PDB file of C-alpha atoms in Angstrom:
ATOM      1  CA  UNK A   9     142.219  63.726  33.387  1.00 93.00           C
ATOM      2  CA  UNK A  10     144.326  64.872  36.665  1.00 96.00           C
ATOM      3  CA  UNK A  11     141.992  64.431  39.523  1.00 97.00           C
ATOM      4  CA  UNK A  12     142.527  66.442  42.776  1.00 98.00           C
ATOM      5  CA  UNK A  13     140.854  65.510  46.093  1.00 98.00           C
ATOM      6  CA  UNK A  14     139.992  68.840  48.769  1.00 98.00           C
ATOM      7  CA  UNK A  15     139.494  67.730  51.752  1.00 98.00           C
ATOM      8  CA  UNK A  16     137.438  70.121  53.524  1.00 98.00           C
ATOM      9  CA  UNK A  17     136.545  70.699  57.677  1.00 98.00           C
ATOM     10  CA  UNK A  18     132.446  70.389  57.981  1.00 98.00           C
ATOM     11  CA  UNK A  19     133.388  71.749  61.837  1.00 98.00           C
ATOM     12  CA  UNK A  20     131.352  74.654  62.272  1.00 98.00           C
ATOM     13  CA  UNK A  21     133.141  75.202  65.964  1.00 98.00           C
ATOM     14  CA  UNK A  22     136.704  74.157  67.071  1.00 98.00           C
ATOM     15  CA  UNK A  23     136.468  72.695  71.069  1.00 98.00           C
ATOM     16  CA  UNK A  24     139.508  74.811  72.963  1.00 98.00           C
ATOM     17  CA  UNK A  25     141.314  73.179  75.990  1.00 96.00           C
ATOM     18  CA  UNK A  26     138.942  75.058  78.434  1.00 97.00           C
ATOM     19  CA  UNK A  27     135.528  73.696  77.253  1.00 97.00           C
ATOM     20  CA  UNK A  28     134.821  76.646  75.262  1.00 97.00           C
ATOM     21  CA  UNK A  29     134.632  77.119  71.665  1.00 97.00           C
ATOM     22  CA  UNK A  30     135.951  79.031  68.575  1.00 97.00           C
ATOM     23  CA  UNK A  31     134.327  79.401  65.270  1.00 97.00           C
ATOM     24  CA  UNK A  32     135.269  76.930  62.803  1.00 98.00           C
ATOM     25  CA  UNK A  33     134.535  76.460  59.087  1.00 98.00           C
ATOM     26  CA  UNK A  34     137.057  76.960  55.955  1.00 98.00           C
ATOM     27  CA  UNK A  35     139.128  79.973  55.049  1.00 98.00           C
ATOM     28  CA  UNK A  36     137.588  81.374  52.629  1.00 98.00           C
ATOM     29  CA  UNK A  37     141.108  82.469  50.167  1.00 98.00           C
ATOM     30  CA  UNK A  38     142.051  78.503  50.867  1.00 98.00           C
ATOM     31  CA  UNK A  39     139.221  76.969  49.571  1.00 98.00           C
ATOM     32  CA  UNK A  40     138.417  79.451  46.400  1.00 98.00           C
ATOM     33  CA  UNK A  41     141.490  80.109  44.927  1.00 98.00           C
ATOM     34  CA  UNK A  42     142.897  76.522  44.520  1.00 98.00           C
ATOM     35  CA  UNK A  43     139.731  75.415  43.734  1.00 98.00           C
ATOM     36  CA  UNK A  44     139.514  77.963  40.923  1.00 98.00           C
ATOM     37  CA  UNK A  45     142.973  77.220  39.719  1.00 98.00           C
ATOM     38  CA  UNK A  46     142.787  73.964  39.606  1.00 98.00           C
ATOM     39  CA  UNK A  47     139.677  73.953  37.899  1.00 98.00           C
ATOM     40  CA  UNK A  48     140.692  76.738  35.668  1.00 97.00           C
ATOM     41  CA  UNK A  49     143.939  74.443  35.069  1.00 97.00           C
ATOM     42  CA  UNK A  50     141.655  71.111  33.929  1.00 96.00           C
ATOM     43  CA  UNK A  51     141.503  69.138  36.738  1.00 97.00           C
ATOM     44  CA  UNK A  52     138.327  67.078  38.106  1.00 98.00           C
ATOM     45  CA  UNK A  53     138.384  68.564  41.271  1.00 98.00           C
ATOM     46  CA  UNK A  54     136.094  66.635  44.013  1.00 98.00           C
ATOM     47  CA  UNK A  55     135.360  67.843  47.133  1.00 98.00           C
ATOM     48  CA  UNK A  56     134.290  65.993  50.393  1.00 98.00           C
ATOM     49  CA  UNK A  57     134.444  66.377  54.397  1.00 98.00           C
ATOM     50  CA  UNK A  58     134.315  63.711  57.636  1.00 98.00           C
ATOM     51  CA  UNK A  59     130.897  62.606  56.895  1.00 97.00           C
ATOM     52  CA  UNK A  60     129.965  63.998  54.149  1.00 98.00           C
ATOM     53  CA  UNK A  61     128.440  66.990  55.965  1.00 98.00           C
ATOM     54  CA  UNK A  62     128.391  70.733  54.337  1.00 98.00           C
ATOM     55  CA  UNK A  63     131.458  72.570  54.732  1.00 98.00           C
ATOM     56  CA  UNK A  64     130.955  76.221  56.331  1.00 98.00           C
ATOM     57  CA  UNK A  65     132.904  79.071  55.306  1.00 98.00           C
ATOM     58  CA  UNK A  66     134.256  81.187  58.491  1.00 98.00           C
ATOM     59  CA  UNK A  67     132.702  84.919  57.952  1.00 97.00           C
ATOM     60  CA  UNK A  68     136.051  85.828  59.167  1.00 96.00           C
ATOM     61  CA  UNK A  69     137.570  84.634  56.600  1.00 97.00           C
ATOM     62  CA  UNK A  70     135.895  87.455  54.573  1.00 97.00           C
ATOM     63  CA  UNK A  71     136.324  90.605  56.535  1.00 96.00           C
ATOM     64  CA  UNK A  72     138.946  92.815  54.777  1.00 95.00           C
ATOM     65  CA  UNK A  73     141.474  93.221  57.725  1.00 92.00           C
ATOM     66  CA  UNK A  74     142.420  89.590  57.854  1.00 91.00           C
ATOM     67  CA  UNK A  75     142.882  89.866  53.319  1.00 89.00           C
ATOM     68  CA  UNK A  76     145.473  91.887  53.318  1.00 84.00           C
ATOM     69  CA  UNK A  77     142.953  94.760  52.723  1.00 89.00           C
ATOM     70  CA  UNK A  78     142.427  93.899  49.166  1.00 93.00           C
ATOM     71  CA  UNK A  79     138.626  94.357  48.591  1.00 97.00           C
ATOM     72  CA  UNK A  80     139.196  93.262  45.365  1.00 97.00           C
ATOM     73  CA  UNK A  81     140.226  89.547  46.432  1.00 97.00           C
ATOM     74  CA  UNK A  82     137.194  89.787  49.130  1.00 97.00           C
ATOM     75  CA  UNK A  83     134.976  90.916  46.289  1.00 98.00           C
ATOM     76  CA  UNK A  84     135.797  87.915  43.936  1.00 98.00           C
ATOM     77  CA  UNK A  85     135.933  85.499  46.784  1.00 98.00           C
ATOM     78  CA  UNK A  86     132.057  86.387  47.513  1.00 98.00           C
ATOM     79  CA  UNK A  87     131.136  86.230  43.972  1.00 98.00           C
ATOM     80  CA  UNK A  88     132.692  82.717  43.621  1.00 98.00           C
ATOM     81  CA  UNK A  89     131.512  81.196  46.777  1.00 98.00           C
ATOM     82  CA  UNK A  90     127.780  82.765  45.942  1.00 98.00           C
ATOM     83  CA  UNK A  91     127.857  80.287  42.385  1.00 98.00           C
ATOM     84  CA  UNK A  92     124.983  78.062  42.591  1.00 98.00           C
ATOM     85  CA  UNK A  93     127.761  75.023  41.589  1.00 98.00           C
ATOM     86  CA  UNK A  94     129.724  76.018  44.192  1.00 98.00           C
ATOM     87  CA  UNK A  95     126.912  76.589  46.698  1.00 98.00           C
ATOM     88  CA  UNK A  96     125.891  73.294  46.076  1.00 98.00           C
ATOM     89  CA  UNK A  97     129.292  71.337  46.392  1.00 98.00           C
ATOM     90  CA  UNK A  98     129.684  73.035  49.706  1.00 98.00           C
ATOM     91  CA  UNK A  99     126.580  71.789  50.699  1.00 98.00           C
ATOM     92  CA  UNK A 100     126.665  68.489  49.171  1.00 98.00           C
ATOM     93  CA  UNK A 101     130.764  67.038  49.240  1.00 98.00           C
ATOM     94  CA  UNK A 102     131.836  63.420  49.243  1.00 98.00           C
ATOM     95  CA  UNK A 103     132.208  61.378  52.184  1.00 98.00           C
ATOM     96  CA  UNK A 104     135.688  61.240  52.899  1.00 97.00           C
ATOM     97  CA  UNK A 105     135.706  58.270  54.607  1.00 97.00           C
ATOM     98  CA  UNK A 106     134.562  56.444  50.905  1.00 97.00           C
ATOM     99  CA  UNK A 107     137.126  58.140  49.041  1.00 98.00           C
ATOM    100  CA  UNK A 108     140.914  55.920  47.757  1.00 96.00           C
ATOM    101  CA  UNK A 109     143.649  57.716  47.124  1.00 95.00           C
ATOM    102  CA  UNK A 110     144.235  55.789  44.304  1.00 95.00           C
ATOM    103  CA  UNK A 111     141.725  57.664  42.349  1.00 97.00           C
ATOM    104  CA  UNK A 112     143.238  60.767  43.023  1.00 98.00           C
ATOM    105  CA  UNK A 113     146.443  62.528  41.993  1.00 97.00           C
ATOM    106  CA  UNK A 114     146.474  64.968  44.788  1.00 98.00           C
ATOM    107  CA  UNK A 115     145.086  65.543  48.103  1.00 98.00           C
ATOM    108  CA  UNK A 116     144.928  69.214  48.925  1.00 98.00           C
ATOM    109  CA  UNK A 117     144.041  69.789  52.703  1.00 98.00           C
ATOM    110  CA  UNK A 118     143.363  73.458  52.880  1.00 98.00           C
ATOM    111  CA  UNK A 119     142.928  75.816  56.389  1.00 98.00           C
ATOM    112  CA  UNK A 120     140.444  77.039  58.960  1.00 98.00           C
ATOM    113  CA  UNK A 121     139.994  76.665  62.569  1.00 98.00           C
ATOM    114  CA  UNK A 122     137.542  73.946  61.686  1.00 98.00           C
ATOM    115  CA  UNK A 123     140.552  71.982  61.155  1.00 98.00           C
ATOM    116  CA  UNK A 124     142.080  71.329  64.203  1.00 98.00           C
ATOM    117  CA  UNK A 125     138.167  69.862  65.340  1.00 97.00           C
ATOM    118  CA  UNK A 126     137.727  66.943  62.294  1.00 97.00           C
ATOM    119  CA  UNK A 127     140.618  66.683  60.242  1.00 96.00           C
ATOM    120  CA  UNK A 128     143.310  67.507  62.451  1.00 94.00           C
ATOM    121  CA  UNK A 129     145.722  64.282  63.452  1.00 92.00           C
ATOM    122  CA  UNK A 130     142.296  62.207  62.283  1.00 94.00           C
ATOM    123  CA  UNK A 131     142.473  58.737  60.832  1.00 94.00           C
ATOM    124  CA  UNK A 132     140.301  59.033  57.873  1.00 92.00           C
ATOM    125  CA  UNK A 133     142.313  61.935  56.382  1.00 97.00           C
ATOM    126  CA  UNK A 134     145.657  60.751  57.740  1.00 97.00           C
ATOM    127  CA  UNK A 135     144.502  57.130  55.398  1.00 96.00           C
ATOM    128  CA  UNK A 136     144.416  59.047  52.313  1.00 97.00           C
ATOM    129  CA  UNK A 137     147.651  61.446  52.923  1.00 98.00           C
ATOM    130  CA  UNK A 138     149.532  58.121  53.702  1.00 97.00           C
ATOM    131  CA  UNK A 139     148.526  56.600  50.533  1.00 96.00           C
ATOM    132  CA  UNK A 140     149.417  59.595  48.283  1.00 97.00           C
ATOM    133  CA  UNK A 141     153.009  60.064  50.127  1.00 96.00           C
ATOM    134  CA  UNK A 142     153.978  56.620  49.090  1.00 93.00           C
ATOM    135  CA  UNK A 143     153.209  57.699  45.380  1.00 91.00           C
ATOM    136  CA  UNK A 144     156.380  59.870  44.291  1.00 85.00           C
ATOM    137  CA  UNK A 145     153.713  60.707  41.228  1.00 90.00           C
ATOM    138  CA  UNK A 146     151.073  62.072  43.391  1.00 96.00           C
ATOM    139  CA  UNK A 147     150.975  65.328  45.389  1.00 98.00           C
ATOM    140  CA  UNK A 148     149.914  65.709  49.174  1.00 98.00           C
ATOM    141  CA  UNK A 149     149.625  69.721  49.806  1.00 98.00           C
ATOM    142  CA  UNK A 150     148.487  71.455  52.606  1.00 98.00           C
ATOM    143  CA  UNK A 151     147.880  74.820  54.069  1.00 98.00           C
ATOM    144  CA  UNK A 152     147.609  76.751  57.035  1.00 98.00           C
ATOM    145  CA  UNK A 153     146.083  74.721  59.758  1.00 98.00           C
ATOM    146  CA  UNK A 154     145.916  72.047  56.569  1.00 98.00           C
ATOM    147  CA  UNK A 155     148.972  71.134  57.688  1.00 98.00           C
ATOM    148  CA  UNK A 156     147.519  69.247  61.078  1.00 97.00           C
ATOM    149  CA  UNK A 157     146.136  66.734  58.485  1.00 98.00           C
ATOM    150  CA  UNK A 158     149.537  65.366  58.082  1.00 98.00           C
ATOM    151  CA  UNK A 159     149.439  64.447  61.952  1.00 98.00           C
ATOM    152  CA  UNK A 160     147.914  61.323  61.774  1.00 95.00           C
ATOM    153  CA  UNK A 161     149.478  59.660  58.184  1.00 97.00           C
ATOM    154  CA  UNK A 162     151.230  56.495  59.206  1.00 97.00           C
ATOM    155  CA  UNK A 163     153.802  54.076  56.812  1.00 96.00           C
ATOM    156  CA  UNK A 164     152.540  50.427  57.039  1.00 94.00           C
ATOM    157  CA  UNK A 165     155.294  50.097  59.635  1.00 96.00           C
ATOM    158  CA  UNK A 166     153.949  52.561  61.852  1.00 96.00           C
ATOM    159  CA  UNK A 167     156.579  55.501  60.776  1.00 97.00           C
ATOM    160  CA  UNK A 168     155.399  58.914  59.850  1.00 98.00           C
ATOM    161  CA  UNK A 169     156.270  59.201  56.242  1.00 97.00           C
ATOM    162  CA  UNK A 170     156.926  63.345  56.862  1.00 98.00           C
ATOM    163  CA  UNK A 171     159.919  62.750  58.998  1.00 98.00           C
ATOM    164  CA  UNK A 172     162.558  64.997  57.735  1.00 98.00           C
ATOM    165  CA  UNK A 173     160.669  66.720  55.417  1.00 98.00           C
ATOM    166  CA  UNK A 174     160.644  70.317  55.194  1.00 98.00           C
ATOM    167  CA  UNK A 175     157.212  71.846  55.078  1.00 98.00           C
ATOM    168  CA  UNK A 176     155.303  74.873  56.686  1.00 98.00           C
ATOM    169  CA  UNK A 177     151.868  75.663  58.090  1.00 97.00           C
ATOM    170  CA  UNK A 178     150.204  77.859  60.675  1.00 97.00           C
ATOM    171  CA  UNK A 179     153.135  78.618  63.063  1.00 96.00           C
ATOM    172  CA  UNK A 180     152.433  79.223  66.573  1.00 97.00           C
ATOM    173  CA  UNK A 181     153.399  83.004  66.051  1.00 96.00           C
ATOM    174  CA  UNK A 182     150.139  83.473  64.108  1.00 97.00           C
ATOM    175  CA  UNK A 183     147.927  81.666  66.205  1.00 97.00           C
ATOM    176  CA  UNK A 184     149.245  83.640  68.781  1.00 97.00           C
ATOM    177  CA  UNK A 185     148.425  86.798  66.876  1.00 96.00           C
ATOM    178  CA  UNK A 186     144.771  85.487  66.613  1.00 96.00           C
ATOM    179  CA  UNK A 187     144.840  84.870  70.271  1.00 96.00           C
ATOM    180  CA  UNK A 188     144.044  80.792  69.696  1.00 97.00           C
ATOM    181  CA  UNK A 189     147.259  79.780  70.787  1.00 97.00           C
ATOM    182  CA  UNK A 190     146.935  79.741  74.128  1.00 97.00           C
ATOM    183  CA  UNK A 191     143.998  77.975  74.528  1.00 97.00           C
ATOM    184  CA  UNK A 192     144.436  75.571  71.468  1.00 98.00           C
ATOM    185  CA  UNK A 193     144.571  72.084  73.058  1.00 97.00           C
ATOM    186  CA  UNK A 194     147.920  71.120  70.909  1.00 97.00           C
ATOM    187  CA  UNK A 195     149.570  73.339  68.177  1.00 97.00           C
ATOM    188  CA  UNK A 196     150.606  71.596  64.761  1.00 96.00           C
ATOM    189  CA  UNK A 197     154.171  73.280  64.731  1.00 97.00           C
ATOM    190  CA  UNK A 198     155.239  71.784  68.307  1.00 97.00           C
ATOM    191  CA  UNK A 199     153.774  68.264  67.258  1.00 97.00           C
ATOM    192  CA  UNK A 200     155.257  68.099  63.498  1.00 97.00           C
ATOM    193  CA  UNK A 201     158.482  69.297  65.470  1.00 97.00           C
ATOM    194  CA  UNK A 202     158.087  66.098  67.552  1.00 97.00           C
ATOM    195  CA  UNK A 203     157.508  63.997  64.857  1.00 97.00           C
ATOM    196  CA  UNK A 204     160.718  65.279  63.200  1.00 98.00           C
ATOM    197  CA  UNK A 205     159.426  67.297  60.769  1.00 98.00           C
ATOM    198  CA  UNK A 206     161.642  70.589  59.315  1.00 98.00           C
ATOM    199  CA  UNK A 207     159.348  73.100  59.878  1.00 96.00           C
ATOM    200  CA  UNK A 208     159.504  76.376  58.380  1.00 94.00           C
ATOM    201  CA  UNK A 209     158.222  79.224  59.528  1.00 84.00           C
ATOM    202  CA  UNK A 210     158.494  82.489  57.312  1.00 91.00           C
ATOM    203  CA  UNK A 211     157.688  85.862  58.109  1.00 93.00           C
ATOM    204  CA  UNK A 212     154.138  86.077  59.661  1.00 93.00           C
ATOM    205  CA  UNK A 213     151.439  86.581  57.350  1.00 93.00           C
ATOM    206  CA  UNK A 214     153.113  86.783  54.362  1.00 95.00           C
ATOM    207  CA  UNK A 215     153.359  84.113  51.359  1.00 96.00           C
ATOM    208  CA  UNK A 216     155.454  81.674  52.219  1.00 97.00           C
ATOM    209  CA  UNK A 217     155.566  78.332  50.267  1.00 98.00           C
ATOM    210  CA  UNK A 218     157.717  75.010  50.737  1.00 98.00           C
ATOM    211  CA  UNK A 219     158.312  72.267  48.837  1.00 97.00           C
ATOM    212  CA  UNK A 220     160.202  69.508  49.369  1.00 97.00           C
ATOM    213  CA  UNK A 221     159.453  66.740  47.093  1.00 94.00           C
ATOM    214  CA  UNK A 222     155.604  65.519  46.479  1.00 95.00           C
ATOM    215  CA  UNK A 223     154.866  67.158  49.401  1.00 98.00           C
ATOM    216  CA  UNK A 224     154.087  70.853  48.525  1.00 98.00           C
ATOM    217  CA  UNK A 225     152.923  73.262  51.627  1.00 98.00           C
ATOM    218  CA  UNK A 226     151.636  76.553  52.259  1.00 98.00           C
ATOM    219  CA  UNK A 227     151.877  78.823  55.541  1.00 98.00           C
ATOM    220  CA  UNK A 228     148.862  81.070  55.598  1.00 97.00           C
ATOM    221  CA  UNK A 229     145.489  82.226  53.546  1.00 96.00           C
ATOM    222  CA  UNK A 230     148.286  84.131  51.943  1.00 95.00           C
ATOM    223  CA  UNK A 231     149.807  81.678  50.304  1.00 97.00           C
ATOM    224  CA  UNK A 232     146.907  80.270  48.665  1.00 98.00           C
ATOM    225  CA  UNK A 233     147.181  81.391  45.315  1.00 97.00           C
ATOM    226  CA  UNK A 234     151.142  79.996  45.064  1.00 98.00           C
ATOM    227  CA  UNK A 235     150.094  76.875  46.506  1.00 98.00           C
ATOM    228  CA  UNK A 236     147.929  75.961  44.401  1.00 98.00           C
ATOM    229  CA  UNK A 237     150.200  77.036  41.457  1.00 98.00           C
ATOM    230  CA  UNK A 238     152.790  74.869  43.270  1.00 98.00           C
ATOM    231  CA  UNK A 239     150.313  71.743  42.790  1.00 98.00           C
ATOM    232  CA  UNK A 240     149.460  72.806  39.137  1.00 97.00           C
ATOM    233  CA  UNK A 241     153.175  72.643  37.976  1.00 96.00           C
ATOM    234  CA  UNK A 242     153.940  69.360  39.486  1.00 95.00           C
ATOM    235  CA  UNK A 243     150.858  67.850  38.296  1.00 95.00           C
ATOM    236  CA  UNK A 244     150.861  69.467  34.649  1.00 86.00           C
ATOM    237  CA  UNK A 245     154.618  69.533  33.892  1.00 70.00           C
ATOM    238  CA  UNK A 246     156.245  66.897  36.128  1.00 57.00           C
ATOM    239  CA  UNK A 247     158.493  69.395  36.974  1.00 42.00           C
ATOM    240  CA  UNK A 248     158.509  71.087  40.454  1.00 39.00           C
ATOM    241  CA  UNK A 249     158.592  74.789  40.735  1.00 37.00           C
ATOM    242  CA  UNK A 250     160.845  76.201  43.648  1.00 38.00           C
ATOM    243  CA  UNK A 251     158.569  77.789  45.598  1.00 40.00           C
ATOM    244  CA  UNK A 252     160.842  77.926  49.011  1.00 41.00           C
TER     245      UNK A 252
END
């Protein structure tokens, strides 16, 4: 069976440059629609955080402004995160720090401000990404502020195993537009720019999917749905749907 790791923030609050704080948690579109999918697809999906600790949803996630105000999508969202199975895997996820990404055929990083607090450029998710990239068979995705995750994956050698790949994530022009950019202490586009990344940044807010190889990467809450379908394909087919 295809196995698929999400690695999940447990932050509740993201630390900003100043001292202050910003609510954290996981964005609600990129945590239930991939999960759905994939499970909807077949997959043993497992879920864990740094720790082990419960991963919070961010009730902004959910207002209908920031879902392109389709209270359809909000409505289904609810419904899914209210299941008792999925109550309780929130509450409940695998340590990541236990998990090998040997036992996995994808490791699917998805967003939330939570990120940039405990999985953001942090060894213990930057193991497992590392691990997967050096598997052409295996997938590393990412989206939104998922893409941070990628910071801190390191070749045996020391080399970042992303240089000159083309991906996307959340580009400074968003954060700007939820006013977090100024006071974020480092922004994943400038630093994935330094590490020679391609980044790609589409039209804000909008579905924008790139995939360049294994690695398979999503811009926004958006672009969760295609994403995910992004990972399916590879996984199920061994073929690799264009999604840039």
């Amino acid at each position: 069976m295809t196995k698929v790791l999400i690695a999940l923030t447990g932050a509740k609050e993201w630390v900003l440059k100043d001292g202050s704080t910003h609510s954290g948690g996981v964005w609600s579109p990129e945590f239930v629609f991939p999960h759905d999918s994939f499970t909807k697809a077949g997959f043993e999906v497992t879920v864990a955080t740094p720790g082990g600790v419960p991963a919070p949803i961010d009730p902004a996630s959910l207002e209908l402004t920031l879902q392109e105000n389709d209270q359809s999508s909000v409505d289904f969202q609810k419904s899914y995160l209210q299941r008792p199975e999925i109550g309780a895997i929130l509450a409940r996820p695998a340590r990541l720090e236990d998990l090998d990404a040997g036992d996995f055929d994808a490791v699917f990083v998805p967003g939330g401000f939570g990120v940039f607090q405990d999985l953001g450029d942090t060894a213990a998710i930057g193991r497992l990404i590392a691990e997967a990239a050096r598997h052409e068979g295996k997938v590393v995705s990412t989206l939104c502020s998922g893409v941070s995750s990628l910071l801190a994956a390191r070749n045996a050698d020391g080399s970042w195993p992303f240089a000159g790949k083309r991906m996307t994530g959340f580009p400074t022009s968003e954060m700007a537009d939820f006013g977090v950019a100024d006071g974020a202490p480092w922004l994943p586009e400038e630093r994935l720019k330094e590490l020679q990344a391609v980044y790609v940044p589409g039209q804000k807010h909008t579905d924008v999917v790139v995939v360049d190889g294994n690695l398979i990467t999503g811009q926004n809450g958006a672009s969760a749905k295609r994403t995910a379908q992004a990972v399916i394909d590879r996984l199920s087919a061994g073929g690799l749907r264009q999604a840039s």
